[in-house]
Structures are given as C-alpha cells and as structure tokens.
PDB file of C-alpha atoms in Angstrom:
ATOM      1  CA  UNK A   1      12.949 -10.990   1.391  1.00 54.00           C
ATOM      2  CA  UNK A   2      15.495 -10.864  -0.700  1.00 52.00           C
ATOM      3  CA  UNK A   3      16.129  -9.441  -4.105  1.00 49.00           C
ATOM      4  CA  UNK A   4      17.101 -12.858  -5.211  1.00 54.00           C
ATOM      5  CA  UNK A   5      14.480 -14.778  -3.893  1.00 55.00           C
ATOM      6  CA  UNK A   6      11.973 -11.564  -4.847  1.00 46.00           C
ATOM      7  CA  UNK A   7      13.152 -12.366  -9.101  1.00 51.00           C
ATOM      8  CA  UNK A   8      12.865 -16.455  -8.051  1.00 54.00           C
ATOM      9  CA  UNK A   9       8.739 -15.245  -7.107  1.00 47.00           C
ATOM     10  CA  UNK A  10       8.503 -12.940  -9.723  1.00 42.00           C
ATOM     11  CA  UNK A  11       9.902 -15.671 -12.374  1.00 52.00           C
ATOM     12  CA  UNK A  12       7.613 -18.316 -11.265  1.00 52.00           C
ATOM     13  CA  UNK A  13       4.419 -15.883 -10.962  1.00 46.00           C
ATOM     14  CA  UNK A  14       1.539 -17.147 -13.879  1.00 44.00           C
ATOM     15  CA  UNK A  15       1.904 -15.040 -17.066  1.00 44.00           C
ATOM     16  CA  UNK A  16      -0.340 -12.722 -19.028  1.00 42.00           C
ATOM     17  CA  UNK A  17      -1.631 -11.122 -15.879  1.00 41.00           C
ATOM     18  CA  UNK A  18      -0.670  -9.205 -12.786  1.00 40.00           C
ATOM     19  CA  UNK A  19       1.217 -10.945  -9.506  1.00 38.00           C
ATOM     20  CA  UNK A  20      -0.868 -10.433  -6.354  1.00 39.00           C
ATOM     21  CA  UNK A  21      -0.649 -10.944  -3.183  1.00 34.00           C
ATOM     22  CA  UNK A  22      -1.495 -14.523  -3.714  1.00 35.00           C
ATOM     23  CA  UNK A  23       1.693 -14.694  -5.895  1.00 36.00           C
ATOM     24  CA  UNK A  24       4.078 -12.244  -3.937  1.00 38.00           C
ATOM     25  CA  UNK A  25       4.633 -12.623  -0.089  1.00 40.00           C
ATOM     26  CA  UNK A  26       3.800  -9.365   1.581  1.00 44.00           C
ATOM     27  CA  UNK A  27       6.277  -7.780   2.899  1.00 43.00           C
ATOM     28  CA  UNK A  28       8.373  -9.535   5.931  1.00 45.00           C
ATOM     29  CA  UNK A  29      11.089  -7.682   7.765  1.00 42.00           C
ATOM     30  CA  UNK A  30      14.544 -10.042   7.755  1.00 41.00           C
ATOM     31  CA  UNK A  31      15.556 -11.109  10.681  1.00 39.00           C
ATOM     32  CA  UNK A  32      18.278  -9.469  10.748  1.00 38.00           C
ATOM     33  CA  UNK A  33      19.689  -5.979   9.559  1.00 35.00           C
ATOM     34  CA  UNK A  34      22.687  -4.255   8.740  1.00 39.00           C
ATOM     35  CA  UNK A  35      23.994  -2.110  11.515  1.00 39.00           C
ATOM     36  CA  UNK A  36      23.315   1.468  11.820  1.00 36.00           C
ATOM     37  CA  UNK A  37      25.751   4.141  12.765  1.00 39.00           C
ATOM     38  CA  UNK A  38      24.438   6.578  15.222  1.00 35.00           C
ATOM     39  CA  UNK A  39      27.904   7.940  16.295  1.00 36.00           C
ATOM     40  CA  UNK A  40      29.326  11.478  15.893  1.00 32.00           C
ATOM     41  CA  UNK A  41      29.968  11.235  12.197  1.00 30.00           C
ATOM     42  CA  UNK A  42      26.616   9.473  11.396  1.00 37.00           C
ATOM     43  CA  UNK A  43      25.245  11.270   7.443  1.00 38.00           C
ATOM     44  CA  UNK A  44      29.181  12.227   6.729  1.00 40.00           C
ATOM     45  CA  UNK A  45      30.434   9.259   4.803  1.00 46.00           C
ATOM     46  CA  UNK A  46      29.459   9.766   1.155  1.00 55.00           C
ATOM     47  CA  UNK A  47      28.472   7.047  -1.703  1.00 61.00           C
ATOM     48  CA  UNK A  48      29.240   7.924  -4.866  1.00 64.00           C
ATOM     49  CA  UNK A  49      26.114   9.017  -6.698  1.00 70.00           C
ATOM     50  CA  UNK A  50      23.694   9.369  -3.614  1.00 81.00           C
ATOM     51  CA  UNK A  51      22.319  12.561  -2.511  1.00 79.00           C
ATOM     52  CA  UNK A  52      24.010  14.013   0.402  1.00 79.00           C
ATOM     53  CA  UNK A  53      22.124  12.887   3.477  1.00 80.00           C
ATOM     54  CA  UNK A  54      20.497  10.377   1.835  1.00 88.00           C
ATOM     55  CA  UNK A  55      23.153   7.368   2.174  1.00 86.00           C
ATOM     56  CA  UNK A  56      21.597   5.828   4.784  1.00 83.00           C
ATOM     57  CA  UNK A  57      18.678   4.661   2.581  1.00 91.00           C
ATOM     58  CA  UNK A  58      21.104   2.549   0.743  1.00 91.00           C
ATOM     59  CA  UNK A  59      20.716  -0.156   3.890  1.00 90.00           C
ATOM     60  CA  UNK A  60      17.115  -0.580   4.458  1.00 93.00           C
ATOM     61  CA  UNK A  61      14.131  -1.445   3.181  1.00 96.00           C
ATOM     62  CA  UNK A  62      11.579   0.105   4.826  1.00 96.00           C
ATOM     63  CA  UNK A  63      10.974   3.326   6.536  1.00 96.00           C
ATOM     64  CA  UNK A  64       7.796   3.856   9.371  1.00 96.00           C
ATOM     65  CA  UNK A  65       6.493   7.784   9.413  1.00 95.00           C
ATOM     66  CA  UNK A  66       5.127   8.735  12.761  1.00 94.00           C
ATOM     67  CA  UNK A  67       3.654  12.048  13.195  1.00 91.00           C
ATOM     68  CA  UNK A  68       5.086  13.843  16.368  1.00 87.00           C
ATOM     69  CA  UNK A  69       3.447  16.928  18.429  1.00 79.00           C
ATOM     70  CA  UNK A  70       5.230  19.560  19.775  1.00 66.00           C
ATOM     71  CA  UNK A  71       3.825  22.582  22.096  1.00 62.00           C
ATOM     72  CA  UNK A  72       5.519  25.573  19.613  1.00 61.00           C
ATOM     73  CA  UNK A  73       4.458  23.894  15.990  1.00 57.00           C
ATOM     74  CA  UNK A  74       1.510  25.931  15.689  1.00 63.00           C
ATOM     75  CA  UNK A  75      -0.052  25.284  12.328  1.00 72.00           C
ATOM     76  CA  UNK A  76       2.669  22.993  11.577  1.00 78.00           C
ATOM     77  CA  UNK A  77       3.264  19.885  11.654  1.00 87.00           C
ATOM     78  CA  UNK A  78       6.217  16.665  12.609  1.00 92.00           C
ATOM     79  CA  UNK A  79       7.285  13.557  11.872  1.00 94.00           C
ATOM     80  CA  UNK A  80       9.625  10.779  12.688  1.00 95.00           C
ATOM     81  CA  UNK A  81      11.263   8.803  10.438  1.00 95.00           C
ATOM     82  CA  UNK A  82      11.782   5.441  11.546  1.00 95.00           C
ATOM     83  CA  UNK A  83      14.331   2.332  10.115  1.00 94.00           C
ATOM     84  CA  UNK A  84      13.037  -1.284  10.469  1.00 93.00           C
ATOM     85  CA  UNK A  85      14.504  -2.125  14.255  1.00 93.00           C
ATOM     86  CA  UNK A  86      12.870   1.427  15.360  1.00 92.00           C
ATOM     87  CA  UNK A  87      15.666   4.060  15.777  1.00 93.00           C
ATOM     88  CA  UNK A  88      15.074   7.835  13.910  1.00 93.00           C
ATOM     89  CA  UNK A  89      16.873   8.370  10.876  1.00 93.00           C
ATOM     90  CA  UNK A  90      15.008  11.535   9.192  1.00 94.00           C
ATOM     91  CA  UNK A  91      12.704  14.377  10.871  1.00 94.00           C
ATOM     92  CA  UNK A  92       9.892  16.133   9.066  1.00 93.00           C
ATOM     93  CA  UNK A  93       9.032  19.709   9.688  1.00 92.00           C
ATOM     94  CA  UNK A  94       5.353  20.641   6.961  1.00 85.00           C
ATOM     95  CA  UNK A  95       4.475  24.486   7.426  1.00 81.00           C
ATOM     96  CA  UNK A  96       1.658  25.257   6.635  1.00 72.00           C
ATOM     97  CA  UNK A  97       0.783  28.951   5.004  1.00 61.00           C
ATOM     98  CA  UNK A  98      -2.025  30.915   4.253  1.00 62.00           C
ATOM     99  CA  UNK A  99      -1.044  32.224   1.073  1.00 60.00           C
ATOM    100  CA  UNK A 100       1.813  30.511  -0.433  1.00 52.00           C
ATOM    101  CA  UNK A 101       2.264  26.711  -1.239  1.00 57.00           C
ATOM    102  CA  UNK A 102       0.099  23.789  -1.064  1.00 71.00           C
ATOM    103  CA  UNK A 103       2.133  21.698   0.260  1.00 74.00           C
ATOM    104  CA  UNK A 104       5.543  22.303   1.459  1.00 86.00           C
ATOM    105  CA  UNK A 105       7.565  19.752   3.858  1.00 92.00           C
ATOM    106  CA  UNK A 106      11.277  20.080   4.920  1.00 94.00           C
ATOM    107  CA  UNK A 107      12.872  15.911   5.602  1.00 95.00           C
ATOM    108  CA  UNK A 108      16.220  16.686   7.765  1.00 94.00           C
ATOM    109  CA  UNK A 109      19.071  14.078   9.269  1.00 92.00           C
ATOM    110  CA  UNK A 110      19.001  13.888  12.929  1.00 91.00           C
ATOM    111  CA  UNK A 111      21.673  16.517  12.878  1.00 91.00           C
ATOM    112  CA  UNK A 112      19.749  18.603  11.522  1.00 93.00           C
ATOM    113  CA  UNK A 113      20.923  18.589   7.799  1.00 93.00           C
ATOM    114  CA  UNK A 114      18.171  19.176   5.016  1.00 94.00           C
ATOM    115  CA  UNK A 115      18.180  15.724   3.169  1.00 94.00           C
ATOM    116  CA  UNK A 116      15.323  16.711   0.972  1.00 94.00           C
ATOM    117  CA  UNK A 117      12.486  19.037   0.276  1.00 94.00           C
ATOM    118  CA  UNK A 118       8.917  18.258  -0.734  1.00 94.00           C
ATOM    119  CA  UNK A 119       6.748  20.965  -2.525  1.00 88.00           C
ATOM    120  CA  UNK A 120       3.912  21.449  -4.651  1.00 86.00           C
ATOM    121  CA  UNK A 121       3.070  24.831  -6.248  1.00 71.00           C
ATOM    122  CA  UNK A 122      -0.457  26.359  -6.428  1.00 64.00           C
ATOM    123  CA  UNK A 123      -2.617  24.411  -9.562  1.00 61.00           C
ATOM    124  CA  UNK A 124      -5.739  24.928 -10.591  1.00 61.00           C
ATOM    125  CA  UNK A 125      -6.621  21.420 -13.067  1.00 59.00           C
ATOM    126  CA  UNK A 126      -3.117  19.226 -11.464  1.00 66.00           C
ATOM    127  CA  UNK A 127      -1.368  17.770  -8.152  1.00 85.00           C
ATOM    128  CA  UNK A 128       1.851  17.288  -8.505  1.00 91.00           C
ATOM    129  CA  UNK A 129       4.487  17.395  -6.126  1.00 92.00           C
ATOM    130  CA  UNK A 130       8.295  18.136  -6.647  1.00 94.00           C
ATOM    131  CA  UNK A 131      11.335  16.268  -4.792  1.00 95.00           C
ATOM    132  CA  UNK A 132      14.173  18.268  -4.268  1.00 94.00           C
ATOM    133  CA  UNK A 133      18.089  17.919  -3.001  1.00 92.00           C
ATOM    134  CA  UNK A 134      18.996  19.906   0.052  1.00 88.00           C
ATOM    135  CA  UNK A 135      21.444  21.898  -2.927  1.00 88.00           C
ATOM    136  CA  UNK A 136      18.207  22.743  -5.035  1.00 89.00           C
ATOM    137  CA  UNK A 137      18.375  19.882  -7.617  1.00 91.00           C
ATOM    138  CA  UNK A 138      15.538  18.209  -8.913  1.00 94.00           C
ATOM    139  CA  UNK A 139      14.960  14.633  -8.186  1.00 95.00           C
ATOM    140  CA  UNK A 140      11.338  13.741  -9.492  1.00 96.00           C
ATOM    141  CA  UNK A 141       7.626  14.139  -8.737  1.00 96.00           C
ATOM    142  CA  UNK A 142       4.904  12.431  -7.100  1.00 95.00           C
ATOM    143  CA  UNK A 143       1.566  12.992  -9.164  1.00 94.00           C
ATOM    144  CA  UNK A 144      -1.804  12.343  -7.961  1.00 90.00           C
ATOM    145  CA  UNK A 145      -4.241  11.813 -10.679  1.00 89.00           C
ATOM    146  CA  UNK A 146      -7.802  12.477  -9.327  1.00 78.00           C
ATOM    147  CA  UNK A 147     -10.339   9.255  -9.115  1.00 77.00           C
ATOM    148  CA  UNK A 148     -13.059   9.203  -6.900  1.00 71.00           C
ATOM    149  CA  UNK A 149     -12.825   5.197  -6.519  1.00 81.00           C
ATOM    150  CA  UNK A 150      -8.923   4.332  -6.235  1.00 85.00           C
ATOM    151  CA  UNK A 151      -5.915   6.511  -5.509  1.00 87.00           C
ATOM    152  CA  UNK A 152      -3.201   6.384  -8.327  1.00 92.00           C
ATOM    153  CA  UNK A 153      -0.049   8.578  -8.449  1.00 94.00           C
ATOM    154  CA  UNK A 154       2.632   8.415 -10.307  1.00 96.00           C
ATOM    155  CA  UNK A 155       6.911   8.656  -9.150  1.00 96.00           C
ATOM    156  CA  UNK A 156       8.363  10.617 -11.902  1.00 97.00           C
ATOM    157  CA  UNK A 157      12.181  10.851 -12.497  1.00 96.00           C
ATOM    158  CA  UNK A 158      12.916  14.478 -13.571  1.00 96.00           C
ATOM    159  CA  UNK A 159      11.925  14.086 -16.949  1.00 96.00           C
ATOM    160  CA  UNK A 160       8.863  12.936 -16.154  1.00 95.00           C
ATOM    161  CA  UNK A 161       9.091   9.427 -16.822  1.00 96.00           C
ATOM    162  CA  UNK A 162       6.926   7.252 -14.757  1.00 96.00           C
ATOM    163  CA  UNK A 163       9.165   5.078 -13.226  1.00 97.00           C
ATOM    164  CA  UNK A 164       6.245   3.533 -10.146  1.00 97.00           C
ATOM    165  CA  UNK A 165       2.904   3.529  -9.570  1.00 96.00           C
ATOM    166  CA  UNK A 166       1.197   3.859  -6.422  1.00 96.00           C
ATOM    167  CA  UNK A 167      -2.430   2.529  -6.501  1.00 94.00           C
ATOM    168  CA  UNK A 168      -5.595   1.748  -4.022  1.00 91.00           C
ATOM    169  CA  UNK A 169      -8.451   1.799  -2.113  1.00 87.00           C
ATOM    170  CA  UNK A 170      -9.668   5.713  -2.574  1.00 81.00           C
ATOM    171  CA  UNK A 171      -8.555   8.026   0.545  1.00 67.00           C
ATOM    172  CA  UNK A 172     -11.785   9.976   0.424  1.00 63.00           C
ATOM    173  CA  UNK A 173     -13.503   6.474   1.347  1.00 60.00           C
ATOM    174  CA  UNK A 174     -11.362   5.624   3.930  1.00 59.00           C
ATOM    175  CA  UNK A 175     -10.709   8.370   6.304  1.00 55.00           C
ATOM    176  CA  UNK A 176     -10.068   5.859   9.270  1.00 58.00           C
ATOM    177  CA  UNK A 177      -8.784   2.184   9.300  1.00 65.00           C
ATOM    178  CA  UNK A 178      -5.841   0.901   7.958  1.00 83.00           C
ATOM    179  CA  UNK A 179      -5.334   1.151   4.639  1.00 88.00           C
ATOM    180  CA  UNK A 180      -2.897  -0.631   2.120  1.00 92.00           C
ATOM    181  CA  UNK A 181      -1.489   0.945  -1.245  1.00 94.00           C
ATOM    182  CA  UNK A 182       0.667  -1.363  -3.567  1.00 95.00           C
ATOM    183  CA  UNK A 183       3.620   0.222  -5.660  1.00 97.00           C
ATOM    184  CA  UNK A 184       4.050  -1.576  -8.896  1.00 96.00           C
ATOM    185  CA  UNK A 185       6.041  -1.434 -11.787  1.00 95.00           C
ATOM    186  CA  UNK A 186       5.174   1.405 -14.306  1.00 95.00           C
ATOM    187  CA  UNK A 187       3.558  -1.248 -16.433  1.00 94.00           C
ATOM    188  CA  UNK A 188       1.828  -2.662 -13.660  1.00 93.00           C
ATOM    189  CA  UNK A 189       3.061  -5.938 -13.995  1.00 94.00           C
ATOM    190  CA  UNK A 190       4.740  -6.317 -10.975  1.00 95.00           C
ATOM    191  CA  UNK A 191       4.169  -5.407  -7.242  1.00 96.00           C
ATOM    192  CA  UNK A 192       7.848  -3.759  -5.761  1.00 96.00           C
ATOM    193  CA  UNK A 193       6.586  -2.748  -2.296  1.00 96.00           C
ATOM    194  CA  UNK A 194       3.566  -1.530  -0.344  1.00 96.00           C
ATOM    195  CA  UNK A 195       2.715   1.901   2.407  1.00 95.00           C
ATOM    196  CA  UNK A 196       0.577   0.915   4.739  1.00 93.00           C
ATOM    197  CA  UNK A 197      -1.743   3.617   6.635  1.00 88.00           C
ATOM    198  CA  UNK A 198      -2.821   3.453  10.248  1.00 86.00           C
ATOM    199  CA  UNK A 199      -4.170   5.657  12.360  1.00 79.00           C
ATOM    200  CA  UNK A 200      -0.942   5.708  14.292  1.00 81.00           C
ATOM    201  CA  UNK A 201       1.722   5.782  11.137  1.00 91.00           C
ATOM    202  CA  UNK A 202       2.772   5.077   7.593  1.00 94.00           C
ATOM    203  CA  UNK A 203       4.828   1.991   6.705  1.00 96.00           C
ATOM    204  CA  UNK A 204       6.447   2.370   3.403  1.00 97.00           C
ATOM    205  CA  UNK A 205       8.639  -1.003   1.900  1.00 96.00           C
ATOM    206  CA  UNK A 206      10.417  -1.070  -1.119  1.00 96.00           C
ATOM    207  CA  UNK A 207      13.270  -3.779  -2.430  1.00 95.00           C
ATOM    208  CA  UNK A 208      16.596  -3.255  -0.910  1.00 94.00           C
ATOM    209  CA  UNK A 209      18.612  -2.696  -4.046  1.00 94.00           C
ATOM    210  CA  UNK A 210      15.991  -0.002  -5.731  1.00 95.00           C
ATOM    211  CA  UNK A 211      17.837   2.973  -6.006  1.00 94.00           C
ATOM    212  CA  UNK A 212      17.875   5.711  -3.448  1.00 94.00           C
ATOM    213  CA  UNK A 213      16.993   8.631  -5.167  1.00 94.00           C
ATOM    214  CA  UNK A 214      13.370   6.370  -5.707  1.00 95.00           C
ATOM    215  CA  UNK A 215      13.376   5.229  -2.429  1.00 96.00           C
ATOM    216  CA  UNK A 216      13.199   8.745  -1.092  1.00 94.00           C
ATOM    217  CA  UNK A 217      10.785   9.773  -3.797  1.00 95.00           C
ATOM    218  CA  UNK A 218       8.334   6.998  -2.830  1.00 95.00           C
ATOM    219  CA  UNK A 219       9.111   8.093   1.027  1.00 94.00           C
ATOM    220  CA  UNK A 220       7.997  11.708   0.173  1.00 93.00           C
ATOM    221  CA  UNK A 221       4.807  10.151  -1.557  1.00 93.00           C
ATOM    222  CA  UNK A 222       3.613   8.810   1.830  1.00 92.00           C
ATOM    223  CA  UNK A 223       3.791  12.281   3.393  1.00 89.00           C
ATOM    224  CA  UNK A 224       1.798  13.443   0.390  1.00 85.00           C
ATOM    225  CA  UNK A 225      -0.563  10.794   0.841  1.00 74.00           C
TER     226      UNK A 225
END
C-alpha cells in the first residue's frame, strides 16, 4: 500500500473514533519492490541523516525475524533478518549473562558491521529498553508498561517522547499461536503498521516513508517482544 493511498484510507476513515481493521487494509506486500544490492559494496553508500548501516531500511517496508540455531551459541541466541522477497539483510547475536544485563542483543549487516545495539539495564519497578548506533549514540527506547490483559509499549525518541504505540492481546496469555500487535499513532488514532508472532517468526510492517531511525526502533521492539 502506498503512502498515498494509506492518507486517501486514513482521510475517509469515520471520525471521533479509532480506524480498525475494518477501516484500514491489513497489511499487503506490493507486488513489486525496489531492488536490493547484495554486491561487494552492499551497507557502503551513505544517506544523509541515516545511521550508518541502517540505509537499507530506507527501501522496505517490512522486515521478517527468524530465529536461527547454531551448534557453538551456547546460552545465546540468533536471528535472521529478512526483507519482503526473502533475502538477509541484518543478523542478530542476544547473549545472555548471568550477572549483567537483562537484555542485551547485538543487530549486524551481513558483513558483519554493528548496525545497532539493543539493551536494557537491571530495574527493579521499569522495562525499558535502549536503542543504540553502532558509534554509541542514542536513538530511543522501547518501554513495556506491565498489564496483565494487553501488552502496551511505548517507541520513545531520545527524549522520551512517545512517538508509537505498540498494543495487544497479553503475551502471558498467549504463549503459542499466532499473535497480532497493532502500532498506532501516539494518540491512538491511527493504525501505522502491525508485528505479527508465529511460532516460526516475527513479521514487523511499517509505512514506507516513516523514518528509519523508527523503523529500526520498532524492529528492535519485536526482538524485545
């Protein structure tokens, strides 16, 4: 869909309440995509303004995470990164420690180039997770706000201003299945995408245009999940 025709639904959806599903298509894949370069000097081409590594989000609109096991991970554990026609644009390496971090996951280029790192200190009363650039610099945070019913978290810029919200069914009530989280506007008003859960993977869409720095937030949200 595209971002025109997304406004054109948006525009026409009833006021004074929510769109849903009813309203807004789900998501459907284009039928066709922009080409991706998997030559020799793939992640070296740099856009103005977008993270290092991180220029190939600019393109797509969704991004499949596919958990991956290897003999030597021990504790640890990998993931694909998939674009929409299938090929692997990011890996993800989580350690896992005794003493140390809650959650701590390293997203790399398929050179091998950190792209982005996902951690989340040790809190007693909060879960919050921080986004950061392969050179250290902050790019938001994923909150989860407890709820025994729904899951709601929050994407955060770096000053903590919620710019999405991620809400649905509660995880604790749905260990297996598929599962299907909308990501709407910070006032709720509008749905912008959707992660889907299966047992096999995580689907995450967003709108084409949305800017990269959120796209890879919301990306780090469904390893979080």
């Amino acid at each position: 869909m595209s971002s025109t025709e997304f406004q054109s639904i948006i525009q026409n959806a009833p006021k004074g309440e929510p769109p849903s599903y009813t309203t807004i298509a789900p998501y459907a894949p284009p039928d066709t995509y922009p080409p991706v370069d998997s030559g020799p000097f793939m992640g070296t081409t740099y856009a103005m303004g977008v993270p290092q590594g991180m220029e190939h989000l600019l393109q797509i609109n969704q991004l499949s995470i596919r958990e991956k096991f290897k003999v030597t991970q021990g504790w640890g554990r990998n993931f694909d990164v998939l674009n929409p026609v299938g090929q692997g644009v990011l890996q993800a390496e989580q350690r896992i420690h005794c003493c140390g971090p809650m959650f701590d996951v390293t997203v790399r280029d398929m050179r091998g180039n950190d792209v982005m790192a996902l951690h989340e200190g040790c809190h007693c009363c909060s879960r919050e997770m921080e986004v950061h650039s392969p050179d250290g610099g902050l790019l938001g945070f994923v909150t989860l706000h407890w709820n025994s019913f729904v899951t709601h978290l929050s994407i955060k810029n770096p000053a903590k201003q919620v710019l999405l919200l991620i809400l649905g069914p509660s995880l604790q009530a749905n260990v297996f299945g598929n599962i299907s989280f909308e990501v709407k506007s910070s006032d709720e008003q509008h749905v912008v995408g959707m992660i889907r859960h299966t047992n096999e993977e995580v689907t995450v869409s967003f709108p084409l245009d949305m800017e990269v720095t959120v796209k890879a937030i919301l990306a780090g949200s469904a390893f979080y999940m």
